[in-house]
Amino acid sequence: MALKKNLSLMGVTAAFRLGAGLLTFSVVARLLGPESFGVLMLWLSVSALITIITNYGLTPYVLREMGANPGSAEVIINEGITGKLFLTAIVIVLSVGGAWYFGIDHKQVFFSLLLAAVADCFSEFLNAGFRARNRFDVETKIATVAALTHASIVCGSVYLSPTMETAAMAYAASRLVVLAITVPAVAKCFAMPQLAGFHAAFARLRNTVSYAVDFGFQNLFGQIDSIVLNSFVGPVAVGLHQAGMRIFLGGAQVAPILANVFLPRASASTQSKAGFSRESRRVQFVFLGFGAAFGLALAVLAQPLVSLIFGQGYRALIPLLPLFGLLFFLRFAAGAWGLILTAAGQQSYRMQLGLLHWLVIGVAAWFLVPSLENRGWLISLCAGNLFQGFVYATRGRSFLDKSWDIFGITAVGCLLFLPFLDLN
């Protein structure tokens, strides 16, 4: 009963985030056009890549540790906040110095989006405390207000002044407002976060290294894309790809939501092999079911989705959307096995495989992107996620009583996409 209630609440959160996110990017993409939108997305990706350091994988770490040891909640949150502040100071100093040293264009856009990314990573970390303590009701309220606030500020600002600078500043303003809402909510429900001793905070960061590396590899996805496509093709290719990625990431928000619900439960069931196997199979079926449903929707509804959300200026995105759909399914299939490995304490194994995963993508992209451009990059990502899911499964299947039905469902799911793919 509690699981259904939590999934229902997180479903409401996902719906608001998806709707508000698509509305926001639809307005921004239409008003700026593919090229300017591509430049904005390039700097948004650069900012997100930089703040991987600030995130440091602390959110999944908190979810697992607090699920396995609820009494450690306050200590983990306070030490995590202290460590994140230290990392943020390093990131800001290096980013400001690097921007002037390399003489980058669009400094105002970059600094505004960097501020937005930093604020967002602190909000996300604090929300993890609600999830780990089963207070999904509070996070749902915060997420709803946050989604509406972000959409209102960004859409209103860009409508009045359709420039990259305005859009970037609006992003920063909305994320700071969300953080200002989140902090007092945490204080009201639990306790005001406090700074911990630096020695304890650094010790916590050392304990989280495997999470940080795995988080970094996982979050290259959707961000490194802009840099690769801008280098090989140009900003218009970035604009097209990131327009498709906005729809993709809108649906992909369900993955961390499902992880937030299932990871503490799975971690708490590791003492019983039968119980952990049962929980792991539940994870598999939920991830595969949603991955197939949303992925096939992207493939089947490619033309109406692109026309409705982005308009005729993004027609070249239509043949790419089925590949986004296949990628979505493969990523959810791999994500289910990854969650099982994390719950089982196999985070170091995930960390080691993260490098191999990106090596597969890099090799494929080297050959495919120059000739196939956007399509080549998507095929490379599919290859990397297929490899990652297979290798995860070789280790993760030992935690399930049986797994052949999972492999069968995954194979059938992949075959369903073939009629919609244009690989020429």
CSV table of C-alpha atoms in Angstrom, one decimal:
chain,number,residue,atom,x,y,z
A,1,MET,CA,0.0,0.0,0.0
A,2,ALA,CA,2.8,2.4,0.9
A,3,LEU,CA,4.6,1.6,-2.4
A,4,LYS,CA,1.5,2.4,-4.4
A,5,LYS,CA,1.0,5.7,-2.5
A,6,ASN,CA,4.7,6.7,-3.0
A,7,LEU,CA,4.6,5.8,-6.7
A,8,SER,CA,1.3,7.8,-7.1
A,9,LEU,CA,2.9,10.8,-5.4
A,10,MET,CA,6.0,10.6,-7.5
A,11,GLY,CA,3.9,10.1,-10.6
A,12,VAL,CA,2.3,13.5,-9.9
A,13,THR,CA,5.7,15.0,-9.5
A,14,ALA,CA,6.9,13.5,-12.8
A,15,ALA,CA,3.7,14.7,-14.6
A,16,PHE,CA,4.2,18.3,-13.4
A,17,ARG,CA,7.9,18.2,-14.2
A,18,LEU,CA,7.3,16.7,-17.7
A,19,GLY,CA,4.5,19.1,-18.6
A,20,ALA,CA,6.2,22.2,-17.3
A,21,GLY,CA,9.6,21.2,-18.8
A,22,LEU,CA,8.2,20.5,-22.3
A,23,LEU,CA,6.2,23.8,-22.2
A,24,THR,CA,9.3,25.7,-21.2
A,25,PHE,CA,11.6,24.2,-23.8
A,26,SER,CA,8.9,24.4,-26.5
A,27,VAL,CA,8.5,28.2,-25.9
A,28,VAL,CA,12.3,28.8,-25.7
A,29,ALA,CA,13.0,26.7,-28.8
A,30,ARG,CA,10.3,28.3,-30.9
A,31,LEU,CA,11.2,31.8,-30.0
A,32,LEU,CA,15.0,31.4,-30.3
A,33,GLY,CA,15.1,29.2,-33.4
A,34,PRO,CA,17.4,26.1,-33.9
A,35,GLU,CA,20.7,27.9,-34.0
A,36,SER,CA,20.3,30.3,-31.0
A,37,PHE,CA,18.6,27.5,-29.1
A,38,GLY,CA,21.6,25.2,-29.9
A,39,VAL,CA,24.0,27.8,-28.5
A,40,LEU,CA,22.0,28.1,-25.3
A,41,MET,CA,21.8,24.3,-25.0
A,42,LEU,CA,25.6,24.1,-25.5
A,43,TRP,CA,26.3,26.4,-22.6
A,44,LEU,CA,23.6,24.7,-20.5
A,45,SER,CA,25.4,21.4,-21.2
A,46,VAL,CA,28.8,22.8,-20.3
A,47,SER,CA,27.3,24.1,-17.0
A,48,ALA,CA,25.8,20.8,-16.2
A,49,LEU,CA,29.0,19.0,-17.0
A,50,ILE,CA,31.0,21.3,-14.6
A,51,THR,CA,28.5,20.8,-11.8
A,52,ILE,CA,28.9,17.0,-11.9
A,53,ILE,CA,31.8,17.8,-9.5
A,54,THR,CA,29.4,19.6,-7.2
A,55,ASN,CA,26.8,16.9,-7.3
A,56,TYR,CA,29.5,14.3,-6.6
A,57,GLY,CA,27.0,11.4,-6.6
A,58,LEU,CA,25.8,12.3,-3.1
A,59,THR,CA,22.1,12.0,-3.9
A,60,PRO,CA,22.1,8.2,-4.7
A,61,TYR,CA,24.6,7.8,-1.8
A,62,VAL,CA,22.1,9.4,0.6
A,63,LEU,CA,19.2,7.3,-0.7
A,64,ARG,CA,21.1,4.0,-0.2
A,65,GLU,CA,22.8,4.9,3.2
A,66,MET,CA,19.6,6.3,4.7
A,67,GLY,CA,17.6,3.4,3.5
A,68,ALA,CA,20.0,0.9,5.0
A,69,ASN,CA,20.6,3.0,8.2
A,70,PRO,CA,17.8,5.5,8.8
A,71,GLY,CA,19.4,6.8,12.1
A,72,SER,CA,22.3,8.4,10.1
A,73,ALA,CA,20.0,10.8,8.2
A,74,GLU,CA,20.9,14.1,9.9
A,75,VAL,CA,24.7,13.4,9.9
A,76,ILE,CA,24.7,12.4,6.3
A,77,ILE,CA,22.7,15.5,5.1
A,78,ASN,CA,24.9,17.9,7.1
A,79,GLU,CA,28.2,16.4,6.0
A,80,GLY,CA,27.0,16.2,2.5
A,81,ILE,CA,26.0,19.9,2.4
A,82,THR,CA,29.4,20.9,3.8
A,83,GLY,CA,31.2,18.8,1.2
A,84,LYS,CA,29.1,20.2,-1.6
A,85,LEU,CA,29.8,23.8,-0.5
A,86,PHE,CA,33.5,23.2,-0.6
A,87,LEU,CA,33.3,21.6,-4.1
A,88,THR,CA,31.1,24.5,-5.2
A,89,ALA,CA,33.7,27.0,-4.2
A,90,ILE,CA,36.3,25.2,-6.2
A,91,VAL,CA,34.0,24.9,-9.3
A,92,ILE,CA,33.1,28.6,-9.3
A,93,VAL,CA,36.7,29.8,-8.9
A,94,LEU,CA,38.0,27.6,-11.7
A,95,SER,CA,35.0,28.4,-14.0
A,96,VAL,CA,35.4,32.2,-13.6
A,97,GLY,CA,39.2,32.0,-14.1
A,98,GLY,CA,38.8,29.6,-17.1
A,99,ALA,CA,36.2,31.8,-18.8
A,100,TRP,CA,38.5,34.8,-18.8
A,101,TYR,CA,41.6,32.8,-19.6
A,102,PHE,CA,40.1,31.1,-22.6
A,103,GLY,CA,38.2,34.3,-23.7
A,104,ILE,CA,34.9,32.4,-24.2
A,105,ASP,CA,32.0,34.1,-25.9
A,106,HIS,CA,28.6,34.5,-24.2
A,107,LYS,CA,30.1,34.8,-20.7
A,108,GLN,CA,26.9,36.2,-19.3
A,109,VAL,CA,25.0,33.2,-20.6
A,110,PHE,CA,27.5,30.8,-19.2
A,111,PHE,CA,27.7,32.3,-15.7
A,112,SER,CA,23.9,32.5,-15.4
A,113,LEU,CA,23.5,28.9,-16.4
A,114,LEU,CA,26.3,27.8,-14.1
A,115,LEU,CA,24.5,29.5,-11.2
A,116,ALA,CA,21.3,27.8,-12.1
A,117,ALA,CA,23.0,24.4,-12.3
A,118,VAL,CA,24.6,24.9,-8.8
A,119,ALA,CA,21.3,25.9,-7.2
A,120,ASP,CA,19.5,23.0,-8.8
A,121,CYS,CA,22.1,20.5,-7.5
A,122,PHE,CA,21.6,21.7,-3.9
A,123,SER,CA,17.8,21.6,-4.3
A,124,GLU,CA,18.0,18.0,-5.6
A,125,PHE,CA,20.3,16.9,-2.7
A,126,LEU,CA,17.9,18.3,-0.1
A,127,ASN,CA,14.9,16.7,-1.7
A,128,ALA,CA,16.7,13.3,-1.4
A,129,GLY,CA,16.2,13.7,2.4
A,130,PHE,CA,12.4,13.7,1.9
A,131,ARG,CA,12.5,10.6,-0.3
A,132,ALA,CA,14.8,8.6,2.0
A,133,ARG,CA,12.4,9.4,4.9
A,134,ASN,CA,9.3,8.5,2.9
A,135,ARG,CA,8.0,12.1,2.8
A,136,PHE,CA,7.0,12.0,-0.8
A,137,ASP,CA,4.0,14.2,-0.1
A,138,VAL,CA,6.2,17.1,0.8
A,139,GLU,CA,8.5,16.7,-2.2
A,140,THR,CA,5.5,16.5,-4.5
A,141,LYS,CA,4.3,19.8,-3.3
A,142,ILE,CA,7.7,21.4,-3.7
A,143,ALA,CA,8.2,19.8,-7.1
A,144,THR,CA,4.8,21.1,-8.3
A,145,VAL,CA,5.5,24.7,-7.1
A,146,ALA,CA,9.0,24.5,-8.6
A,147,ALA,CA,7.8,23.3,-12.0
A,148,LEU,CA,5.2,26.0,-12.2
A,149,THR,CA,7.7,28.7,-11.0
A,150,HIS,CA,10.3,27.6,-13.5
A,151,ALA,CA,7.9,27.6,-16.4
A,152,SER,CA,6.4,30.9,-15.5
A,153,ILE,CA,9.7,32.8,-15.1
A,154,VAL,CA,11.5,31.3,-18.1
A,155,CYS,CA,8.5,31.4,-20.6
A,156,GLY,CA,7.4,34.9,-19.5
A,157,SER,CA,10.9,36.3,-19.7
A,158,VAL,CA,11.8,34.9,-23.1
A,159,TYR,CA,8.4,35.9,-24.5
A,160,LEU,CA,9.1,39.5,-23.5
A,161,SER,CA,12.7,39.4,-24.7
A,162,PRO,CA,13.6,36.4,-26.9
A,163,THR,CA,17.4,36.4,-26.4
A,164,MET,CA,19.9,33.8,-25.1
A,165,GLU,CA,20.9,36.2,-22.3
A,166,THR,CA,17.4,36.6,-21.1
A,167,ALA,CA,16.7,32.9,-21.2
A,168,ALA,CA,19.9,32.2,-19.2
A,169,MET,CA,19.2,34.8,-16.5
A,170,ALA,CA,15.6,33.5,-16.2
A,171,TYR,CA,17.0,30.0,-15.6
A,172,ALA,CA,19.2,31.3,-12.8
A,173,ALA,CA,16.3,33.2,-11.2
A,174,SER,CA,13.9,30.3,-11.3
A,175,ARG,CA,16.4,27.8,-9.8
A,176,LEU,CA,17.3,30.2,-7.0
A,177,VAL,CA,13.6,30.7,-6.2
A,178,VAL,CA,13.2,26.9,-6.0
A,179,LEU,CA,16.2,26.6,-3.6
A,180,ALA,CA,14.7,29.3,-1.5
A,181,ILE,CA,11.5,27.3,-1.3
A,182,THR,CA,13.2,24.0,-0.5
A,183,VAL,CA,15.4,25.1,2.4
A,184,PRO,CA,12.6,26.2,4.7
A,185,ALA,CA,10.6,23.1,3.8
A,186,VAL,CA,13.5,21.0,5.0
A,187,ALA,CA,13.8,23.0,8.2
A,188,LYS,CA,10.1,22.7,8.9
A,189,CYS,CA,9.8,19.0,8.3
A,190,PHE,CA,13.1,17.9,9.8
A,191,ALA,CA,15.8,20.3,10.9
A,192,MET,CA,17.6,23.2,9.3
A,193,PRO,CA,20.7,21.8,7.5
A,194,GLN,CA,23.9,22.8,9.4
A,195,LEU,CA,27.6,22.9,8.5
A,196,ALA,CA,29.5,19.9,9.7
A,197,GLY,CA,33.2,19.7,10.6
A,198,PHE,CA,35.4,19.8,7.5
A,199,HIS,CA,37.3,16.7,8.6
A,200,ALA,CA,34.0,14.7,8.8
A,201,ALA,CA,32.8,16.2,5.5
A,202,PHE,CA,36.0,15.3,3.7
A,203,ALA,CA,35.7,11.7,5.1
A,204,ARG,CA,32.2,11.5,3.7
A,205,LEU,CA,33.4,12.7,0.3
A,206,ARG,CA,36.1,10.0,0.4
A,207,ASN,CA,33.5,7.4,1.1
A,208,THR,CA,31.4,8.5,-1.8
A,209,VAL,CA,34.1,8.4,-4.5
A,210,SER,CA,32.7,5.4,-6.3
A,211,TYR,CA,29.2,7.1,-6.4
A,212,ALA,CA,30.8,10.3,-7.6
A,213,VAL,CA,32.6,8.6,-10.5
A,214,ASP,CA,29.6,6.5,-11.5
A,215,PHE,CA,27.3,9.6,-11.2
A,216,GLY,CA,29.8,11.5,-13.4
A,217,PHE,CA,29.7,8.8,-16.1
A,218,GLN,CA,26.0,8.6,-16.0
A,219,ASN,CA,25.5,12.3,-16.3
A,220,LEU,CA,27.7,12.8,-19.3
A,221,PHE,CA,24.6,11.5,-21.1
A,222,GLY,CA,22.6,14.3,-22.6
A,223,GLN,CA,25.3,16.9,-21.9
A,224,ILE,CA,28.5,15.7,-23.7
A,225,ASP,CA,26.2,15.4,-26.7
A,226,SER,CA,26.2,19.1,-27.3
A,227,ILE,CA,30.0,19.4,-27.3
A,228,VAL,CA,30.4,16.4,-29.7
A,229,LEU,CA,27.8,17.6,-32.2
A,230,ASN,CA,29.0,21.2,-32.0
A,231,SER,CA,32.5,20.0,-32.8
A,232,PHE,CA,31.6,17.7,-35.7
A,233,VAL,CA,28.6,19.4,-37.2
A,234,GLY,CA,27.6,22.8,-35.7
A,235,PRO,CA,25.1,24.6,-33.5
A,236,VAL,CA,22.1,23.7,-35.6
A,237,ALA,CA,22.8,20.0,-35.0
A,238,VAL,CA,23.0,20.8,-31.3
A,239,GLY,CA,19.6,22.6,-31.4
A,240,LEU,CA,17.9,19.6,-33.2
A,241,HIS,CA,19.5,17.0,-30.8
A,242,GLN,CA,18.7,19.0,-27.7
A,243,ALA,CA,15.1,19.6,-28.8
A,244,GLY,CA,14.7,15.8,-29.1
A,245,MET,CA,16.6,15.3,-25.8
A,246,ARG,CA,14.2,17.6,-24.0
A,247,ILE,CA,11.3,15.2,-24.8
A,248,PHE,CA,13.6,12.3,-23.9
A,249,LEU,CA,14.7,13.8,-20.6
A,250,GLY,CA,11.1,14.8,-19.8
A,251,GLY,CA,10.2,11.1,-19.8
A,252,ALA,CA,13.6,10.1,-18.2
A,253,GLN,CA,12.7,12.1,-15.1
A,254,VAL,CA,10.7,9.0,-14.1
A,255,ALA,CA,14.0,7.0,-13.7
A,256,PRO,CA,15.3,8.9,-10.7
A,257,ILE,CA,11.8,9.1,-9.3
A,258,LEU,CA,11.5,5.3,-9.5
A,259,ALA,CA,15.0,5.0,-8.1
A,260,ASN,CA,14.0,7.2,-5.2
A,261,VAL,CA,11.1,4.9,-4.4
A,262,PHE,CA,12.8,1.5,-5.0
A,263,LEU,CA,16.4,2.1,-4.0
A,264,PRO,CA,15.7,2.5,-0.2
A,265,ARG,CA,13.3,-0.4,-0.3
A,266,ALA,CA,15.7,-2.7,-2.2
A,267,SER,CA,18.6,-1.7,0.0
A,268,ALA,CA,16.6,-2.5,3.1
A,269,SER,CA,15.7,-6.0,1.7
A,270,THR,CA,19.3,-7.1,1.1
A,271,GLN,CA,19.4,-9.2,4.2
A,272,SER,CA,17.0,-11.7,2.6
A,273,LYS,CA,18.0,-13.2,-0.7
A,274,ALA,CA,14.4,-14.1,-1.5
A,275,GLY,CA,13.1,-10.6,-0.5
A,276,PHE,CA,15.9,-8.9,-2.5
A,277,SER,CA,15.1,-11.0,-5.6
A,278,ARG,CA,11.4,-10.2,-5.3
A,279,GLU,CA,12.1,-6.5,-5.0
A,280,SER,CA,14.7,-6.6,-7.9
A,281,ARG,CA,12.2,-8.3,-10.2
A,282,ARG,CA,9.6,-5.6,-9.4
A,283,VAL,CA,12.2,-3.0,-10.3
A,284,GLN,CA,12.8,-4.7,-13.6
A,285,PHE,CA,9.2,-5.0,-14.7
A,286,VAL,CA,8.4,-1.4,-13.8
A,287,PHE,CA,11.5,0.0,-15.6
A,288,LEU,CA,11.0,-2.1,-18.7
A,289,GLY,CA,7.3,-1.4,-18.8
A,290,PHE,CA,7.7,2.4,-18.7
A,291,GLY,CA,10.8,2.4,-20.9
A,292,ALA,CA,8.9,0.5,-23.7
A,293,ALA,CA,5.7,2.6,-23.4
A,294,PHE,CA,7.4,6.0,-23.5
A,295,GLY,CA,10.0,4.9,-26.1
A,296,LEU,CA,7.4,3.5,-28.5
A,297,ALA,CA,5.4,6.7,-28.0
A,298,LEU,CA,8.4,8.7,-29.3
A,299,ALA,CA,8.7,6.3,-32.3
A,300,VAL,CA,5.0,6.1,-33.2
A,301,LEU,CA,4.1,9.8,-32.6
A,302,ALA,CA,7.3,11.4,-34.0
A,303,GLN,CA,5.7,13.7,-36.5
A,304,PRO,CA,2.8,15.0,-34.4
A,305,LEU,CA,5.1,15.4,-31.3
A,306,VAL,CA,7.7,17.5,-33.2
A,307,SER,CA,5.0,19.6,-35.0
A,308,LEU,CA,3.1,20.3,-31.8
A,309,ILE,CA,6.0,21.0,-29.4
A,310,PHE,CA,8.6,22.6,-31.6
A,311,GLY,CA,7.0,23.6,-34.9
A,312,GLN,CA,8.0,23.3,-38.6
A,313,GLY,CA,11.5,24.8,-37.9
A,314,TYR,CA,12.5,21.4,-36.4
A,315,ARG,CA,11.2,19.1,-39.1
A,316,ALA,CA,14.6,17.4,-39.4
A,317,LEU,CA,14.0,16.0,-35.9
A,318,ILE,CA,11.1,13.8,-37.0
A,319,PRO,CA,13.3,10.9,-38.4
A,320,LEU,CA,15.5,11.0,-35.4
A,321,LEU,CA,12.8,10.6,-32.8
A,322,PRO,CA,12.4,6.8,-33.2
A,323,LEU,CA,16.1,6.4,-32.4
A,324,PHE,CA,15.5,8.5,-29.3
A,325,GLY,CA,12.7,6.1,-28.4
A,326,LEU,CA,15.0,3.0,-28.8
A,327,LEU,CA,17.7,4.8,-26.7
A,328,PHE,CA,15.1,5.5,-24.0
A,329,PHE,CA,14.1,1.8,-23.8
A,330,LEU,CA,17.7,0.7,-23.7
A,331,ARG,CA,18.6,3.2,-21.0
A,332,PHE,CA,15.8,2.1,-18.8
A,333,ALA,CA,16.7,-1.5,-19.3
A,334,ALA,CA,20.2,-0.8,-18.2
A,335,GLY,CA,19.1,1.5,-15.4
A,336,ALA,CA,17.0,-1.3,-13.8
A,337,TRP,CA,20.1,-3.5,-13.6
A,338,GLY,CA,22.2,-0.6,-12.3
A,339,LEU,CA,19.8,0.1,-9.5
A,340,ILE,CA,19.9,-3.5,-8.4
A,341,LEU,CA,23.7,-3.4,-8.4
A,342,THR,CA,23.7,-0.2,-6.3
A,343,ALA,CA,21.3,-1.7,-3.8
A,344,ALA,CA,23.4,-4.8,-3.5
A,345,GLY,CA,26.5,-2.7,-2.7
A,346,GLN,CA,28.1,-3.1,-6.1
A,347,GLN,CA,28.7,0.6,-6.8
A,348,SER,CA,32.5,0.1,-7.4
A,349,TYR,CA,31.6,-2.4,-10.2
A,350,ARG,CA,29.3,0.2,-11.8
A,351,MET,CA,32.0,2.8,-11.5
A,352,GLN,CA,34.5,0.6,-13.4
A,353,LEU,CA,32.0,-0.2,-16.2
A,354,GLY,CA,31.2,3.5,-16.6
A,355,LEU,CA,34.5,4.1,-18.4
A,356,LEU,CA,34.0,1.1,-20.7
A,357,HIS,CA,30.5,2.3,-21.5
A,358,TRP,CA,31.8,5.7,-22.7
A,359,LEU,CA,34.7,4.1,-24.6
A,360,VAL,CA,32.2,2.1,-26.6
A,361,ILE,CA,30.2,5.3,-27.4
A,362,GLY,CA,33.4,7.2,-28.2
A,363,VAL,CA,34.7,4.6,-30.7
A,364,ALA,CA,31.3,4.2,-32.4
A,365,ALA,CA,30.9,8.0,-32.6
A,366,TRP,CA,34.4,8.5,-34.1
A,367,PHE,CA,33.3,6.4,-37.1
A,368,LEU,CA,29.6,7.3,-37.3
A,369,VAL,CA,29.1,11.0,-36.4
A,370,PRO,CA,31.2,12.5,-39.3
A,371,SER,CA,29.1,10.7,-41.9
A,372,LEU,CA,25.7,10.3,-40.2
A,373,GLU,CA,25.8,13.4,-38.0
A,374,ASN,CA,22.9,13.4,-35.4
A,375,ARG,CA,21.8,9.9,-36.4
A,376,GLY,CA,25.4,8.6,-35.9
A,377,TRP,CA,25.6,10.0,-32.4
A,378,LEU,CA,22.2,8.4,-31.4
A,379,ILE,CA,23.3,5.0,-32.8
A,380,SER,CA,26.5,5.3,-30.8
A,381,LEU,CA,24.5,6.1,-27.6
A,382,CYS,CA,22.3,3.0,-28.3
A,383,ALA,CA,25.4,0.8,-28.7
A,384,GLY,CA,26.9,2.1,-25.5
A,385,ASN,CA,23.7,1.5,-23.5
A,386,LEU,CA,23.2,-1.9,-25.0
A,387,PHE,CA,26.7,-2.8,-23.9
A,388,GLN,CA,26.2,-1.4,-20.5
A,389,GLY,CA,22.9,-3.2,-19.9
A,390,PHE,CA,24.4,-6.5,-21.0
A,391,VAL,CA,27.4,-6.2,-18.7
A,392,TYR,CA,25.3,-5.0,-15.8
A,393,ALA,CA,23.0,-8.0,-16.3
A,394,THR,CA,25.9,-10.5,-16.2
A,395,ARG,CA,26.6,-9.4,-12.6
A,396,GLY,CA,23.1,-8.5,-11.5
A,397,ARG,CA,21.4,-11.8,-12.6
A,398,SER,CA,23.0,-13.6,-9.6
A,399,PHE,CA,20.7,-11.6,-7.3
A,400,LEU,CA,17.5,-12.9,-9.1
A,401,ASP,CA,16.0,-16.3,-8.7
A,402,LYS,CA,15.4,-16.3,-12.4
A,403,SER,CA,16.2,-13.8,-15.1
A,404,TRP,CA,15.5,-15.4,-18.5
A,405,ASP,CA,12.1,-13.8,-18.7
A,406,ILE,CA,13.7,-10.4,-18.1
A,407,PHE,CA,16.1,-11.0,-21.0
A,408,GLY,CA,13.3,-12.1,-23.2
A,409,ILE,CA,11.2,-9.1,-22.5
A,410,THR,CA,14.2,-6.8,-23.2
A,411,ALA,CA,14.9,-8.5,-26.6
A,412,VAL,CA,11.2,-8.3,-27.7
A,413,GLY,CA,11.2,-4.6,-26.7
A,414,CYS,CA,14.1,-3.9,-28.9
A,415,LEU,CA,12.5,-5.6,-31.9
A,416,LEU,CA,9.4,-3.5,-31.6
A,417,PHE,CA,11.4,-0.4,-32.6
A,418,LEU,CA,12.8,-1.8,-35.8
A,419,PRO,CA,9.9,-0.9,-38.1
A,420,PHE,CA,10.3,2.8,-37.2
A,421,LEU,CA,14.0,3.2,-37.5
A,422,ASP,CA,15.7,5.0,-40.4
A,423,LEU,CA,19.4,4.0,-40.2
A,424,ASN,CA,20.5,5.2,-43.7
